Coordinates of N, CA, C and O in Angstrom, one line a residue:
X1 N 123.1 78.5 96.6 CA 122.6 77.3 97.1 C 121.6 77.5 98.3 O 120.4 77.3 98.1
X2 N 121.9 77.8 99.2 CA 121.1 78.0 100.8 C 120.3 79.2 100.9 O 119.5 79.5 101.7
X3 N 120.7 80.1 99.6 CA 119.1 81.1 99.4 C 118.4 80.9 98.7 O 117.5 81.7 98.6
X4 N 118.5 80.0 98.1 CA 117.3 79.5 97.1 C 115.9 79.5 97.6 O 115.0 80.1 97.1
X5 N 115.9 78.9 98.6 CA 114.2 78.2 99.6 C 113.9 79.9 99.7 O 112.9 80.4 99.3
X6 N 114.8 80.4 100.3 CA 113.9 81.9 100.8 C 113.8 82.3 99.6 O 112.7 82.4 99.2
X7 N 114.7 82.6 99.0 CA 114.6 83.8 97.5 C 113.1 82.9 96.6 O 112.3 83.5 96.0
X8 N 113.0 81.7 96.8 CA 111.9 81.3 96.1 C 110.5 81.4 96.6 O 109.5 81.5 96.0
X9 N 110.7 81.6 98.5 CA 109.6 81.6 99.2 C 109.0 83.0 99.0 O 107.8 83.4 98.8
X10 N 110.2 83.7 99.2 CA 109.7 85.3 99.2 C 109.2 85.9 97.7 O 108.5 86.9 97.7
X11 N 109.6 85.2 96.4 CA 109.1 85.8 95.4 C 107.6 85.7 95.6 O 106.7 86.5 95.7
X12 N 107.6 83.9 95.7 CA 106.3 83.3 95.9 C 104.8 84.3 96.4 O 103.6 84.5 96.0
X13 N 105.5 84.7 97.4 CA 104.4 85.5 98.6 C 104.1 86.7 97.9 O 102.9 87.1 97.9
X14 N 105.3 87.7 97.1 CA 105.0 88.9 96.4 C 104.1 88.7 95.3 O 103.2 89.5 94.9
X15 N 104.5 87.5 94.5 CA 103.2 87.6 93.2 C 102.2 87.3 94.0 O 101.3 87.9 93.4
X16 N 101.4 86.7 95.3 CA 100.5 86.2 95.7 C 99.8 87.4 96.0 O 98.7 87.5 95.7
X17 N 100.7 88.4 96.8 CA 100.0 89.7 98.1 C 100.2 90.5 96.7 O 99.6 91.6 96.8
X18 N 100.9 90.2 95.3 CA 100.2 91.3 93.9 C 98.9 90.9 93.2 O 98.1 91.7 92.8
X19 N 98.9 89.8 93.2 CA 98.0 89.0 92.8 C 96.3 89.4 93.4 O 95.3 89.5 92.7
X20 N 96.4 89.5 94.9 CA 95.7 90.1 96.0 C 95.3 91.1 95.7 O 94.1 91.3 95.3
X21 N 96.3 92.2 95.8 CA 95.9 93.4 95.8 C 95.5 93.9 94.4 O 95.0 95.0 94.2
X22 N 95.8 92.9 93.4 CA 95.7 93.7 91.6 C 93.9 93.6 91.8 O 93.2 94.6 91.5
X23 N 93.2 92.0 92.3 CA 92.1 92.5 92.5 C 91.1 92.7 93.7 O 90.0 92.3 94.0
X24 N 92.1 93.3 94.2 CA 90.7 93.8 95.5 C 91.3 95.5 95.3 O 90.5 96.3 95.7
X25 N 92.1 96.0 94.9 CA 92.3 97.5 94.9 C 91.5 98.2 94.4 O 91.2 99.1 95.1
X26 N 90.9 98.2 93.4 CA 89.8 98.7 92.8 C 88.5 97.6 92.7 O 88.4 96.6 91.9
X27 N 87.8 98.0 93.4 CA 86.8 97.2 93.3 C 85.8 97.1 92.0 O 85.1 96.1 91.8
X28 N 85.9 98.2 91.2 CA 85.0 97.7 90.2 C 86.3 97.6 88.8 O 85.9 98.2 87.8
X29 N 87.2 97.2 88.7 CA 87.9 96.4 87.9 C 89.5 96.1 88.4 O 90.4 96.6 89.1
X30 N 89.1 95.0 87.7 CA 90.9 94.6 88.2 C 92.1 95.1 87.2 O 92.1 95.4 86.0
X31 N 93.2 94.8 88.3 CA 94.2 95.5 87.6 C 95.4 94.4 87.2 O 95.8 93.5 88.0
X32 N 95.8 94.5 86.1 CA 97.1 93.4 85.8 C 97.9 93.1 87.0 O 98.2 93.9 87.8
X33 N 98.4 91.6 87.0 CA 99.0 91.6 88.4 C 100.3 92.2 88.0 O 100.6 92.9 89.0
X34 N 101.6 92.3 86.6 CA 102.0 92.9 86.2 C 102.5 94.5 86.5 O 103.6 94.9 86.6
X35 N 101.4 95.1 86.7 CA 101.3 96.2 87.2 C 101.7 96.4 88.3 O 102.7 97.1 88.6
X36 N 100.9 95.5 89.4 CA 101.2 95.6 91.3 C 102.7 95.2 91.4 O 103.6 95.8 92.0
X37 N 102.9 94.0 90.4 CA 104.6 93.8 90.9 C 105.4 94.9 90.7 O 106.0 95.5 91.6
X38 N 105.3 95.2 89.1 CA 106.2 96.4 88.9 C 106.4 97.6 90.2 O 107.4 98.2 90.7
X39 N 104.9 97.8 90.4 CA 105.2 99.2 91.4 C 105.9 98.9 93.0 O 106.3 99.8 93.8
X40 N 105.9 97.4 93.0 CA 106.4 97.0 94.5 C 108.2 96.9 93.5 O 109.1 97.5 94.0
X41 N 108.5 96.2 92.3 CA 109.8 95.5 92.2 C 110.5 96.7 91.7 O 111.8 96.7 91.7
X42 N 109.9 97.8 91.2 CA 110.8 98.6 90.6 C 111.7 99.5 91.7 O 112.9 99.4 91.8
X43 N 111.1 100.1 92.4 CA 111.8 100.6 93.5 C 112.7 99.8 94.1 O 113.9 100.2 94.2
X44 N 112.4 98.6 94.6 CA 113.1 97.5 95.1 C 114.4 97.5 94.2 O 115.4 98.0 94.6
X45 N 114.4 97.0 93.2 CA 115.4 97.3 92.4 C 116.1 98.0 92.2 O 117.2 97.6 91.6
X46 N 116.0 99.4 92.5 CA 116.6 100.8 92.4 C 117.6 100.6 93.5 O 118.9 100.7 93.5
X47 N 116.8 100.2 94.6 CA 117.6 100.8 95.9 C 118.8 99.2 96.0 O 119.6 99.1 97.0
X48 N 118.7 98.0 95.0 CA 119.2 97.4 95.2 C 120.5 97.8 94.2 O 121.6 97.5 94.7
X49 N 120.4 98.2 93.4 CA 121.4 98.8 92.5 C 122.4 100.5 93.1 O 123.5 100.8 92.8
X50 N 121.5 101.0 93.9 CA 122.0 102.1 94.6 C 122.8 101.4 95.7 O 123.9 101.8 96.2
X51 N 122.2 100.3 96.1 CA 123.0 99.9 97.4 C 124.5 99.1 96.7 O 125.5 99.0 97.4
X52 N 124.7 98.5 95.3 CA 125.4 97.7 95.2 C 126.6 98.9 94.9 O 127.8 98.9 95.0
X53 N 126.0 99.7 94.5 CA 127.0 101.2 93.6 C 128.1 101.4 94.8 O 129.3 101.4 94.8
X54 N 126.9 101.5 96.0 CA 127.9 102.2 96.9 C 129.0 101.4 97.9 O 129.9 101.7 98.6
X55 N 128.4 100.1 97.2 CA 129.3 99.3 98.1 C 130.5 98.8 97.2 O 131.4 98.0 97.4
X56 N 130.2 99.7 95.8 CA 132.0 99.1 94.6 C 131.1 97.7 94.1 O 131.8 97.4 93.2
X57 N 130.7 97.3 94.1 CA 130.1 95.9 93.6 C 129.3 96.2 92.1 O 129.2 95.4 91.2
X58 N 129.0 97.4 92.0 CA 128.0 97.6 90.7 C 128.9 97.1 89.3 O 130.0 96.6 89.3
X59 N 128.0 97.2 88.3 CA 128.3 96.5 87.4 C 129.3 97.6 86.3 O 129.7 97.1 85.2

């Protein structure tokens, strides 16, 4: 319930600053925004699964 606003605000801003960077990083072509997320969400994900492991919470 009461993380919804953030968890929605903060997705919000990462597709925007992937969205951003997919085309200004290479200036003579753009890159899927697909791509920018993955390389910011996958790690993110790693270390969120590493963190739940160690806390007994994993699945």
């Amino acid at each position: 319930g009461a993380a919804l606003v953030p968890s929605a605000l903060t997705g919000a801003a990462l597709v925007c600053a992937a969205d951003f960077t997919a085309q200004h990083l290479l200036p003579e072509t753009q890159l899927p925004v697909g791509v920018v997320t993955s390389v910011v969400g996958a790690p993110y994900l790693l270390w969120l699964l590493a963190r739940a492991g160690r806390a007994g919470r994993g699945g």
